[in-house]
Amino acid sequence: MAKLNPQQQEAVKTIDRPLLVLAGAGSGKTRVITEKIAYLVQQGTPARHIAALTFTNKAAREMKSRVSKLLDNKQSKGLRVSTFHSLGLDILRKEAKTLGYKSGLTLFDDQDKLTLLRNLIAHGSTDCDVDDVESYNRQIGTWKNAFITPEHAINQATAEDQAIALLYSDFNRNLKAYNAADFDDLILLPVLLFKEYPSILEKWQNKIRYLLVDEYQDTNITQYQLVRLLAGNLGRFTVVGDDDQSIYAWRGAQPENLSQLEKDYSRLSVIKLEQNYRSAGRILKVANHLIANNPHAFEKKLWSNLGFGDPLKVISHKNDQAEATQIVSEIVHHKFKHGGDFSDYSILYRGNHQSRLFERVLRENNVPYFISGNTSFFAYSEIKDILAYLRLFVNQDDDAAFLRIINTPRREIGPTTLEKLGAYANKRQISLFSACFELGLTQSLAEKSVLRLKKFTEWIVDTADKIERGDTFAVIDQFINQINYESWLRENSKTDSAAERKIKNVYDLIEWLKNIADKEPEDEKTLAEIISKILLMDIMERNQDDEAGDQVSLMTLHASKGLEFPHVFLIGMEENILPHQNSIENDNIEEERRLAYVGITRSQQSCTFSYCTHRKKYGDVTECEPSRFLNELPEEDLEWSNKKQLDPEEIKKRGKANLAGLRSMLS
């Protein structure tokens, strides 16, 4: 505690009233949360009655790791540090019966949801167009995040949206029939449960007697409801957030939730953390100047004791190829001149497409680089296949899993058979799997098709039974051999090495599942429980948690939040890129400004802005305007390269340094 500044100490010690901590970028918010957990335990609140909620598994792991340095195993026993969605899954799992679900709830990811929506539309659920299925999926997610149930959506929908609202209702009904929930349901269903069953809410309020929430500005309306219900009227909570870093409106985040707390809790205390431990003073001055153009419910100004630092650079280029070449040259030159590692440098951009030219130039110059958001382990088709089998073993009503593996490997069950099976199942309001056992199916399908379906479903039932009664992982190894999955992978891979990689992935998955099972408490060792955890991890961790090593980092501004680098390059600082064209058209400049602010505050020592006067778009070269945000920065703290020409000697010196640096790397 002695190492905390006065505001941090006050935030840790305030436990007798609801508390909002406004934590600016780099102000030590994670430290405040972890120190507060330790303080609560020392003040007599058992760890098993404390819950800390974050938005990513990575943040939860970091928090757990820090708490373990402050409390011993006995003191921290039962502490819950998890994501919102992990807590929601836990509530649903424990209260499944009350909500009308069976145990072994299945989680639908986006692919599963799209499959179900397509099936519903194809079978005449509504007048929706199957080509617009992705926009329907987004709309349903938006409704769930805004705490709008299907009934409310139908009542409120305009004539234009009525068909989508009816599709939402059918979608939810089918999800329940499949004993499944989607990612957004993990928050919505617990809130509906708590509102309908006060005794269950009281049980969970007694379990969670103090709640801490990180990145509170990223909560949506439904998450706000969950926090409010769990914290109760007394407001036993600390929420930590920064309205200036709210950049997720597209997934329902409501920075207004910060000011809503003042309306809902009259005893709310507000503490501001404004001392930044990351960046030079000039970087913070520029960031403060930019974000001051946004309206604020709470005013704050970041400051630092780390020295004032050099001016921030602004570089213009004639086109995007010149931009990539110049920025890579700047990195090579800077590293050669100052030493350090490639991992000290980060190139940030508004959209993923902006990385392509940089990748090419970095490769050409033998500069190692890492792109945040590479393919997740869970995204590989072979991993999805095996997980779909396991999902079906633990929940035969999982239609998405059924459809994925019914012909993987091939079983001569064609699309016409599946369409007729789907129509029959929809008519009977049962799962595809259950429909395979009904006598009435023979009126819709040829005898041969029915026999093939029965053979497959009976094998699933038999294998599921063996998994439950015997050595789970021995049976899993056995079924992979039974379906000749290795041969199937070899037949469907372009090269032998690709097939070997896929086979290795499958056995890595099985090994990983075994390790998870070994660590679980006895009552959570079942395959159903493990699969629920894995599916949540898949959804949460897709495109996360890769390690960059000693490489230049390339990532979107959204992906950079929470990270820091000694040297940051913000590229594409142009109108229609940052701010993005859609945001300009929808008058959402404030969030784009926050995005630029997040980019600037990633910098520790230097920050460089880059823009083009011309850029190639859809094959045509168009003229570009510098971003309005550049005009909002304090002129005295910027160094414009196009206003200050380097002298010929300096250019020659830089060229020699770059060549020498490249030779050194090649050797």
XYZ file of C-alpha atoms in Angstrom:
667
model
C 0.000 0.000 0.000
C 2.916 2.353 0.731
C 3.839 2.270 -2.980
C 0.385 3.481 -4.062
C -0.238 7.178 -4.687
C -2.827 8.958 -2.435
C -5.703 8.534 -4.920
C -4.925 4.830 -5.413
C -4.812 4.316 -1.635
C -8.144 6.060 -1.200
C -9.669 3.841 -3.924
C -8.388 0.708 -2.176
C -9.641 1.726 1.282
C -13.135 2.925 0.258
C -15.267 -0.147 1.007
C -18.249 1.282 2.889
C -19.998 2.808 -0.132
C -20.374 2.222 -3.898
C -17.256 3.445 -5.707
C -16.472 4.567 -9.250
C -12.747 4.821 -10.018
C -12.082 6.926 -13.124
C -8.749 5.443 -14.188
C -6.926 7.167 -17.030
C -4.658 5.274 -19.428
C -1.565 3.885 -17.684
C -2.733 4.985 -14.212
C -2.353 1.596 -12.484
C -5.990 0.466 -12.387
C -5.205 -3.283 -12.300
C -2.956 -2.675 -9.309
C -5.779 -0.866 -7.515
C -8.190 -3.771 -8.118
C -5.730 -6.439 -6.948
C -4.653 -4.416 -3.876
C -8.316 -3.861 -3.061
C -9.042 -7.609 -3.166
C -6.205 -8.159 -0.655
C -7.474 -5.257 1.503
C -11.036 -6.645 1.551
C -9.717 -10.031 2.722
C -7.597 -8.362 5.410
C -10.682 -6.400 6.548
C -12.619 -9.634 7.062
C -14.439 -10.382 3.777
C -13.621 -14.025 2.886
C -12.173 -14.387 -0.629
C -14.982 -16.820 -1.554
C -17.427 -13.899 -1.267
C -15.438 -11.593 -3.597
C -15.787 -11.528 -7.387
C -13.697 -9.500 -9.841
C -15.015 -9.310 -13.411
C -13.052 -8.468 -16.563
C -13.715 -8.669 -20.307
C -10.951 -11.066 -21.422
C -9.457 -14.288 -20.097
C -6.020 -12.705 -20.482
C -6.940 -9.818 -18.136
C -8.456 -12.289 -15.639
C -5.272 -14.395 -15.660
C -3.071 -11.333 -15.103
C -5.280 -10.232 -12.204
C -5.184 -13.706 -10.605
C -1.412 -13.778 -10.951
C -1.057 -10.401 -9.205
C -3.454 -11.376 -6.387
C -1.420 -14.563 -5.770
C 1.560 -12.348 -4.871
C -0.511 -10.489 -2.257
C -2.452 -13.385 -0.673
C -1.434 -16.954 0.127
C -3.452 -19.971 -1.080
C -5.484 -20.172 2.120
C -6.411 -16.475 2.057
C -7.392 -16.520 -1.637
C -9.380 -19.785 -1.517
C -12.675 -19.453 -3.396
C -11.866 -16.032 -4.923
C -13.637 -15.553 -8.254
C -11.662 -13.659 -10.910
C -13.306 -14.251 -14.268
C -14.904 -12.700 -17.322
C -18.526 -11.572 -17.254
C -19.380 -14.462 -19.558
C -17.658 -17.102 -17.400
C -19.719 -15.911 -14.435
C -22.869 -16.039 -16.592
C -22.073 -19.593 -17.699
C -21.544 -20.623 -14.077
C -24.910 -19.128 -13.056
C -26.695 -20.862 -15.964
C -25.022 -24.174 -15.225
C -26.025 -24.079 -11.562
C -29.573 -22.773 -12.199
C -30.277 -24.677 -15.450
C -33.289 -26.534 -14.041
C -35.097 -23.337 -12.979
C -34.639 -21.904 -16.482
C -35.952 -25.109 -18.070
C -32.608 -26.369 -19.374
C -30.986 -29.761 -18.944
C -27.438 -30.080 -17.652
C -24.664 -29.937 -20.265
C -25.736 -26.650 -21.862
C -24.292 -26.170 -25.371
C -22.714 -22.854 -26.407
C -23.349 -21.624 -29.956
C -20.608 -19.546 -31.580
C -21.218 -17.235 -34.568
C -20.834 -20.059 -37.083
C -23.412 -22.176 -35.242
C -25.811 -19.224 -35.014
C -25.529 -18.482 -38.733
C -26.189 -22.168 -39.546
C -29.329 -22.149 -37.394
C -30.580 -18.840 -38.838
C -30.051 -20.094 -42.404
C -31.987 -23.266 -41.596
C -34.857 -21.293 -40.061
C -35.068 -18.975 -43.085
C -34.754 -21.889 -45.556
C -37.631 -23.657 -43.850
C -39.908 -20.670 -44.056
C -39.543 -19.350 -40.508
C -40.078 -15.762 -41.711
C -39.906 -13.650 -44.871
C -36.231 -12.855 -44.223
C -33.654 -13.115 -47.026
C -31.009 -15.796 -46.443
C -28.378 -13.544 -48.078
C -28.743 -11.056 -45.193
C -28.256 -13.658 -42.463
C -25.134 -11.939 -41.040
C -26.976 -8.644 -40.517
C -29.832 -10.543 -38.785
C -27.279 -12.192 -36.507
C -25.836 -8.768 -35.608
C -29.303 -7.344 -34.958
C -30.242 -10.221 -32.636
C -26.977 -9.675 -30.729
C -27.714 -5.936 -30.489
C -31.163 -6.659 -29.045
C -29.773 -9.066 -26.449
C -27.055 -6.605 -25.408
C -29.687 -3.866 -25.062
C -31.816 -6.121 -22.834
C -34.563 -6.503 -25.447
C -36.271 -9.907 -25.376
C -38.016 -11.374 -28.470
C -41.413 -10.287 -27.065
C -40.191 -6.704 -26.672
C -38.558 -6.764 -30.124
C -41.826 -7.911 -31.761
C -43.852 -5.234 -29.911
C -41.383 -2.434 -30.677
C -40.355 -3.417 -34.227
C -41.175 -1.214 -37.179
C -42.922 -2.864 -40.130
C -39.479 -3.140 -41.721
C -37.981 -5.007 -38.724
C -41.001 -7.179 -37.906
C -39.683 -10.177 -39.873
C -36.307 -9.987 -38.073
C -38.044 -9.773 -34.676
C -40.067 -12.915 -35.525
C -36.841 -14.618 -36.649
C -35.279 -13.647 -33.283
C -38.215 -15.318 -31.503
C -37.885 -18.512 -33.597
C -34.108 -18.472 -33.126
C -34.398 -18.286 -29.326
C -37.067 -20.978 -29.230
C -34.881 -23.312 -31.299
C -31.824 -22.550 -29.140
C -33.770 -23.641 -26.087
C -35.040 -26.761 -27.868
C -31.392 -27.652 -28.598
C -30.520 -27.023 -24.917
C -28.175 -24.293 -26.143
C -27.337 -20.641 -25.497
C -25.312 -18.124 -27.473
C -22.594 -15.814 -26.132
C -24.999 -12.919 -25.456
C -27.395 -15.244 -23.571
C -24.698 -15.786 -20.937
C -25.537 -12.311 -19.609
C -29.178 -11.937 -20.701
C -30.467 -15.225 -19.233
C -28.977 -14.686 -15.721
C -30.521 -11.179 -15.648
C -33.949 -12.560 -16.650
C -33.514 -15.341 -14.062
C -32.665 -12.898 -11.247
C -35.574 -10.606 -12.127
C -38.064 -13.493 -12.132
C -36.749 -15.415 -9.098
C -35.808 -13.077 -6.192
C -34.828 -16.043 -3.990
C -32.180 -17.145 -6.532
C -30.901 -13.549 -6.789
C -30.615 -13.431 -3.000
C -28.641 -16.694 -3.028
C -26.130 -15.218 -5.517
C -25.949 -11.903 -3.633
C -24.966 -13.905 -0.533
C -22.315 -15.710 -2.589
C -20.916 -12.487 -4.077
C -20.799 -9.961 -1.244
C -18.362 -7.608 -2.940
C -18.069 -7.032 -6.679
C -15.187 -5.416 -8.582
C -15.534 -4.637 -12.306
C -12.691 -3.704 -14.659
C -13.113 -1.699 -17.932
C -16.576 -0.592 -16.809
C -16.949 1.781 -19.773
C -17.193 -1.322 -22.009
C -20.315 -2.714 -20.312
C -23.552 -2.866 -22.291
C -27.067 -2.339 -20.907
C -27.538 -6.020 -20.013
C -24.177 -6.212 -18.222
C -25.110 -3.072 -16.274
C -28.309 -4.811 -15.166
C -26.313 -7.866 -14.021
C -23.915 -5.711 -11.949
C -26.802 -3.739 -10.448
C -28.696 -6.903 -9.455
C -25.669 -8.622 -7.902
C -24.481 -5.485 -6.063
C -27.949 -4.919 -4.587
C -29.345 -1.658 -3.218
C -26.365 -1.185 -0.888
C -24.009 -1.044 -3.882
C -21.278 -3.335 -2.613
C -19.014 -2.664 -5.577
C -16.010 -0.905 -7.047
C -16.110 -0.285 -10.787
C -13.044 0.960 -12.638
C -13.347 2.632 -16.027
C -12.377 5.433 -18.371
C -14.991 7.043 -20.611
C -12.148 8.329 -22.838
C -11.244 4.734 -23.736
C -14.742 3.553 -24.630
C -14.247 2.231 -28.190
C -16.697 -0.665 -28.457
C -20.053 0.961 -29.301
C -20.364 -1.486 -32.217
C -20.737 -4.324 -29.719
C -23.122 -2.480 -27.425
C -20.739 -0.740 -24.976
C -22.369 2.181 -23.170
C -19.925 4.723 -21.653
C -23.102 6.345 -20.279
C -23.156 3.496 -17.730
C -20.505 5.455 -15.787
C -22.760 8.477 -15.255
C -25.815 6.228 -14.769
C -24.229 5.017 -11.515
C -24.602 8.511 -10.017
C -28.331 8.401 -10.751
C -28.802 4.875 -9.352
C -26.564 5.208 -6.264
C -26.860 8.493 -4.349
C -24.006 7.461 -2.003
C -21.577 6.863 -4.914
C -17.981 8.066 -4.397
C -15.912 9.055 -7.435
C -12.099 8.911 -7.327
C -9.934 9.963 -10.281
C -6.595 8.326 -11.106
C -4.803 10.892 -13.275
C -1.119 10.116 -12.686
C 0.167 8.133 -15.668
C 3.065 5.683 -15.168
C 3.576 4.907 -18.865
C 4.143 7.929 -21.093
C 6.294 11.028 -21.414
C 4.583 14.293 -20.447
C 4.375 15.655 -23.995
C 2.555 12.539 -25.223
C -0.017 13.022 -22.450
C -0.337 16.754 -23.208
C -1.166 15.926 -26.858
C -3.613 13.160 -25.832
C -5.362 15.465 -23.293
C -5.618 18.199 -25.920
C -7.264 15.838 -28.415
C -9.786 14.228 -26.057
C -10.819 17.615 -24.620
C -12.805 18.032 -27.863
C -15.244 15.348 -26.623
C -17.984 16.223 -24.075
C -17.337 14.745 -20.614
C -19.517 13.753 -17.674
C -16.314 13.617 -15.582
C -13.321 15.858 -16.305
C -9.797 14.485 -15.862
C -6.297 15.278 -17.116
C -3.428 12.796 -17.298
C 0.010 13.838 -16.059
C 3.362 12.096 -15.605
C 6.661 12.323 -13.730
C 8.555 10.634 -16.575
C 9.970 13.779 -18.210
C 8.443 15.924 -20.967
C 9.923 14.122 -24.003
C 10.391 14.980 -27.680
C 7.797 16.453 -30.077
C 5.433 13.970 -31.746
C 6.207 13.498 -35.448
C 3.770 13.903 -38.337
C 4.919 12.394 -41.654
C 3.116 12.763 -44.987
C 3.632 10.460 -47.998
C 2.676 10.637 -51.669
C 0.977 7.202 -51.530
C 0.464 4.108 -49.359
C 3.492 2.292 -50.824
C 5.710 5.248 -49.840
C 4.085 5.250 -46.391
C 4.994 1.598 -45.750
C 8.554 2.049 -47.085
C 9.186 5.213 -45.053
C 7.773 3.876 -41.765
C 9.809 0.650 -41.994
C 12.876 2.763 -42.827
C 12.193 4.916 -39.730
C 12.011 1.796 -37.544
C 15.238 0.322 -38.935
C 17.039 3.655 -38.616
C 15.809 4.266 -35.061
C 16.725 0.757 -33.906
C 20.189 1.034 -35.477
C 20.784 4.420 -33.863
C 19.357 3.719 -30.383
C 19.601 -0.081 -29.987
C 16.772 -1.895 -28.245
C 14.480 -4.606 -29.619
C 12.068 -4.896 -32.530
C 9.337 -5.522 -29.948
C 9.759 -1.874 -28.855
C 7.927 -0.798 -32.049
C 4.251 -0.986 -32.883
C 2.373 -0.039 -36.058
C -1.289 0.729 -35.308
C -4.071 1.123 -37.871
C -7.858 1.519 -38.116
C -8.576 -1.512 -40.345
C -6.859 -4.875 -40.904
C -6.456 -4.251 -44.655
C -3.893 -1.522 -43.867
C -1.325 -4.083 -42.717
C -0.749 -5.763 -46.113
C 1.760 -3.318 -47.637
C 3.631 -3.099 -44.324
C 3.948 -6.884 -44.175
C 5.485 -6.931 -47.638
C 7.997 -4.136 -46.908
C 8.931 -5.637 -43.520
C 9.577 -9.022 -45.200
C 11.627 -7.397 -47.960
C 13.791 -5.725 -45.293
C 14.118 -8.874 -43.151
C 12.403 -7.160 -40.229
C 10.584 -9.724 -38.039
C 6.961 -8.819 -37.375
C 3.887 -10.165 -35.631
C 0.257 -9.522 -36.545
C -2.144 -9.561 -33.618
C -5.227 -11.564 -34.540
C -3.711 -14.533 -36.377
C -5.808 -17.678 -36.782
C -6.965 -19.071 -33.468
C -6.321 -22.742 -32.666
C -10.100 -23.152 -32.356
C -10.682 -21.804 -35.875
C -9.002 -24.804 -37.582
C -11.579 -27.063 -39.258
C -10.155 -30.250 -37.694
C -10.512 -28.775 -34.191
C -14.089 -27.700 -34.950
C -14.854 -31.221 -36.256
C -13.621 -33.062 -33.155
C -15.266 -30.559 -30.811
C -18.540 -30.997 -32.732
C -18.364 -34.780 -32.151
C -17.697 -34.220 -28.443
C -20.551 -31.698 -28.251
C -22.933 -34.236 -29.775
C -21.776 -36.960 -27.382
C -22.683 -34.770 -24.399
C -25.817 -33.143 -25.889
C -27.678 -34.991 -28.628
C -29.974 -31.976 -29.144
C -27.072 -29.853 -30.454
C -28.224 -29.324 -34.056
C -25.195 -27.237 -35.066
C -22.813 -30.036 -34.050
C -25.055 -32.626 -35.764
C -25.017 -30.707 -39.065
C -21.244 -30.182 -38.949
C -20.290 -33.851 -38.541
C -23.101 -35.843 -40.147
C -20.954 -36.076 -43.307
C -17.489 -35.648 -41.805
C -16.201 -38.136 -42.877
C -18.744 -38.861 -45.645
C -21.683 -41.103 -44.789
C -23.672 -40.693 -48.021
C -26.269 -38.497 -46.318
C -26.935 -35.771 -48.864
C -28.294 -32.223 -48.552
C -31.768 -33.279 -49.744
C -31.980 -35.842 -46.916
C -30.860 -33.225 -44.382
C -33.313 -30.642 -45.702
C -36.216 -33.092 -45.351
C -34.970 -34.139 -41.908
C -34.810 -30.455 -40.887
C -38.330 -29.771 -42.181
C -39.660 -32.771 -40.245
C -37.805 -31.768 -37.039
C -39.059 -28.154 -37.302
C -42.623 -29.327 -37.841
C -42.392 -31.585 -34.775
C -40.411 -28.940 -32.780
C -37.688 -31.465 -31.895
C -33.965 -31.725 -32.568
C -32.557 -33.286 -35.744
C -31.108 -36.126 -33.666
C -34.444 -36.965 -32.006
C -36.211 -36.821 -35.375
C -33.985 -39.646 -36.663
C -35.702 -42.063 -34.237
C -39.300 -41.160 -35.080
C -41.473 -43.524 -37.112
C -43.085 -40.597 -38.897
C -39.769 -39.803 -40.602
C -40.306 -42.736 -42.998
C -43.116 -40.748 -44.632
C -40.655 -37.965 -45.532
C -37.504 -39.951 -46.407
C -36.546 -43.026 -48.404
C -35.859 -46.155 -46.344
C -32.161 -46.137 -47.302
C -31.735 -42.579 -45.970
C -33.551 -43.391 -42.726
C -31.298 -46.437 -42.166
C -28.138 -44.354 -42.686
C -29.375 -41.718 -40.222
C -30.263 -44.406 -37.674
C -26.880 -46.092 -38.040
C -25.124 -42.775 -37.323
C -27.355 -41.754 -34.383
C -27.194 -45.196 -32.746
C -23.393 -45.078 -32.971
C -23.457 -41.622 -31.280
C -25.668 -42.935 -28.454
C -23.449 -46.001 -27.978
C -20.212 -43.941 -27.910
C -21.736 -41.347 -25.555
C -22.725 -44.164 -23.202
C -19.174 -45.597 -23.244
C -17.743 -42.113 -22.521
C -20.015 -41.730 -19.503
C -19.373 -45.200 -18.105
C -15.755 -45.855 -18.987
C -12.377 -44.228 -19.551
C -13.467 -41.012 -21.297
C -10.226 -40.337 -23.147
C -9.634 -43.939 -24.191
C -13.097 -43.877 -25.810
C -12.285 -40.555 -27.519
C -9.068 -42.012 -29.006
C -11.090 -45.044 -30.103
C -13.836 -43.067 -31.867
C -11.269 -41.030 -33.862
C -9.909 -44.348 -35.180
C -13.416 -45.741 -35.779
C -14.386 -42.923 -38.134
C -10.976 -43.113 -39.918
C -10.537 -39.404 -39.309
C -6.793 -39.441 -40.061
C -7.458 -40.950 -43.494
C -10.165 -38.337 -44.090
C -7.676 -35.546 -43.264
C -5.053 -37.020 -45.599
C -7.585 -37.278 -48.440
C -8.715 -33.682 -47.953
C -5.341 -31.959 -47.404
C -3.372 -30.400 -50.246
C -0.036 -31.740 -49.001
C 1.245 -34.461 -46.666
C 2.733 -31.828 -44.348
C -0.651 -30.055 -44.095
C -2.285 -33.384 -43.189
C 0.378 -34.075 -40.535
C -0.147 -30.625 -39.019
C -3.910 -31.229 -38.826
C -3.466 -34.672 -37.239
C -1.058 -33.180 -34.688
C -3.631 -30.468 -33.881
C -6.250 -33.125 -33.146
C -4.009 -34.958 -30.683
C -2.873 -31.666 -29.131
C -6.549 -30.907 -28.494
C -7.143 -34.300 -26.819
C -4.025 -33.861 -24.666
C -5.186 -30.394 -23.671
C -8.645 -31.689 -22.707
C -6.976 -34.324 -20.514
C -4.928 -31.630 -18.750
C -8.062 -29.544 -18.130
C -9.883 -32.608 -16.717
C -6.969 -33.327 -14.360
C -7.169 -29.817 -12.876
C -10.960 -29.719 -12.401
C -12.698 -30.476 -9.066
C -14.420 -33.879 -8.958
C -17.947 -32.599 -9.708
C -16.743 -30.708 -12.812
C -14.674 -33.456 -14.450
C -17.472 -34.637 -16.763
C -16.939 -34.220 -20.490
C -20.049 -31.978 -20.643
C -18.551 -29.506 -18.148
C -15.169 -29.519 -19.887
C -16.749 -28.946 -23.316
C -18.761 -25.966 -21.954
C -15.539 -24.394 -20.672
C -13.706 -25.078 -23.940
C -16.469 -23.565 -26.078
C -16.525 -20.432 -23.929
C -12.741 -20.218 -24.213
C -13.063 -20.571 -27.989
C -15.487 -17.663 -28.227
C -13.578 -15.489 -25.743
C -10.040 -16.176 -26.876
C -10.380 -16.294 -30.622
C -7.623 -14.069 -31.991
C -6.200 -13.340 -28.525
C -3.255 -14.192 -26.346
C -0.555 -14.752 -28.968
C 2.950 -13.780 -27.905
C 4.794 -11.391 -30.202
C 8.387 -12.158 -29.070
C 11.091 -9.838 -30.455
C 9.087 -8.628 -33.439
C 7.495 -5.395 -34.605
C 3.802 -5.523 -33.606
C 1.130 -4.773 -36.207
C -2.416 -4.414 -34.908
C -5.667 -2.481 -35.084
C -6.278 0.365 -32.660
C -9.051 -1.715 -31.083
C -6.635 -4.615 -30.468
C -4.005 -2.273 -28.957
C -6.145 -1.264 -25.968
C -4.459 -2.252 -22.709
C -1.008 -2.566 -24.330
C 2.009 -0.253 -24.344
C 5.104 0.192 -26.526
C 8.128 2.490 -26.324
C 7.567 3.657 -29.928
C 4.198 3.837 -31.693
C 3.384 4.624 -35.347
C -0.241 5.602 -36.034
C -0.711 5.118 -39.778
C -3.498 6.264 -42.100
C -4.301 9.476 -40.183
C -6.723 10.570 -42.910
C -10.355 11.540 -43.268
C -12.468 8.447 -44.066
C -9.877 6.177 -42.395
C -9.497 7.778 -38.943
C -12.172 9.030 -38.491
C -13.717 6.157 -40.438
C -16.128 6.957 -43.265
C -19.025 5.108 -41.553
C -18.498 7.129 -38.360
C -18.492 10.396 -40.328
C -21.748 9.413 -42.054
C -23.333 8.272 -38.760
C -22.067 11.329 -36.843
C -20.045 9.178 -34.441
C -16.840 11.217 -34.435
C -16.519 11.110 -30.638
C -15.770 7.367 -30.582
C -13.244 7.758 -33.435
C -11.541 10.509 -31.402
C -11.400 8.120 -28.430
C -9.817 5.535 -30.736
C -7.075 8.005 -31.732
C -6.633 8.859 -28.022
C -6.172 5.152 -27.209
C -3.519 4.942 -29.945
C -1.561 7.946 -28.652
C -1.656 6.723 -25.032
C -0.089 3.378 -26.019
C 3.195 5.316 -26.515
C 5.824 5.442 -23.816
C 8.621 7.468 -25.449
C 7.692 8.450 -28.998
C 4.598 8.669 -31.178
C 4.598 9.198 -34.952
C 1.502 10.043 -37.051
C 1.483 9.118 -40.713
C -0.853 10.056 -43.580
C -0.922 9.883 -47.393
C -1.841 12.585 -49.896
C -3.006 9.867 -52.327
C -4.122 6.291 -51.706
C -5.139 3.390 -53.937
C -8.721 2.245 -53.356
C -10.448 -0.441 -55.444
C -7.766 -0.040 -58.114
C -8.168 3.760 -58.405
C -5.884 6.398 -56.893
C -7.826 8.922 -54.814
C -6.743 12.149 -53.139
C -6.704 12.085 -49.314
C -7.278 14.758 -46.690
C -5.256 14.673 -43.431
C -7.384 13.613 -40.465
C -9.250 16.408 -38.650
C -7.683 14.994 -35.470
C -4.239 16.238 -36.555
C -5.624 19.791 -36.593
C -6.889 19.298 -33.034
C -3.389 18.597 -31.679
C -1.243 21.397 -30.127
C 0.968 22.731 -32.913
C 3.925 23.474 -30.572
C 4.210 19.762 -29.670
C 4.318 18.441 -33.260
C 7.159 18.140 -35.743
C 5.852 18.021 -39.329
C 8.350 16.321 -41.648
C 6.881 17.977 -44.751
C 7.383 21.399 -43.173
C 10.958 20.802 -42.138
C 13.232 19.373 -44.816
C 16.212 17.282 -43.706
C 19.535 18.587 -45.004
C 21.340 16.442 -47.651
C 24.040 15.334 -45.167
C 21.427 13.986 -42.733
C 19.653 12.102 -45.567
C 22.985 10.549 -46.649
C 23.810 9.609 -43.044
C 20.411 7.945 -42.579
C 20.800 5.991 -45.824
C 24.193 4.633 -44.712
C 22.825 3.769 -41.262
C 19.887 1.875 -42.786
C 22.153 -0.135 -45.097
C 24.556 -0.930 -42.267
C 21.648 -2.008 -40.089
C 20.270 -4.322 -42.780
C 23.715 -5.853 -43.400
C 24.061 -6.456 -39.673
C 20.672 -8.241 -39.527
C 21.401 -10.329 -42.637
C 24.718 -11.471 -41.202
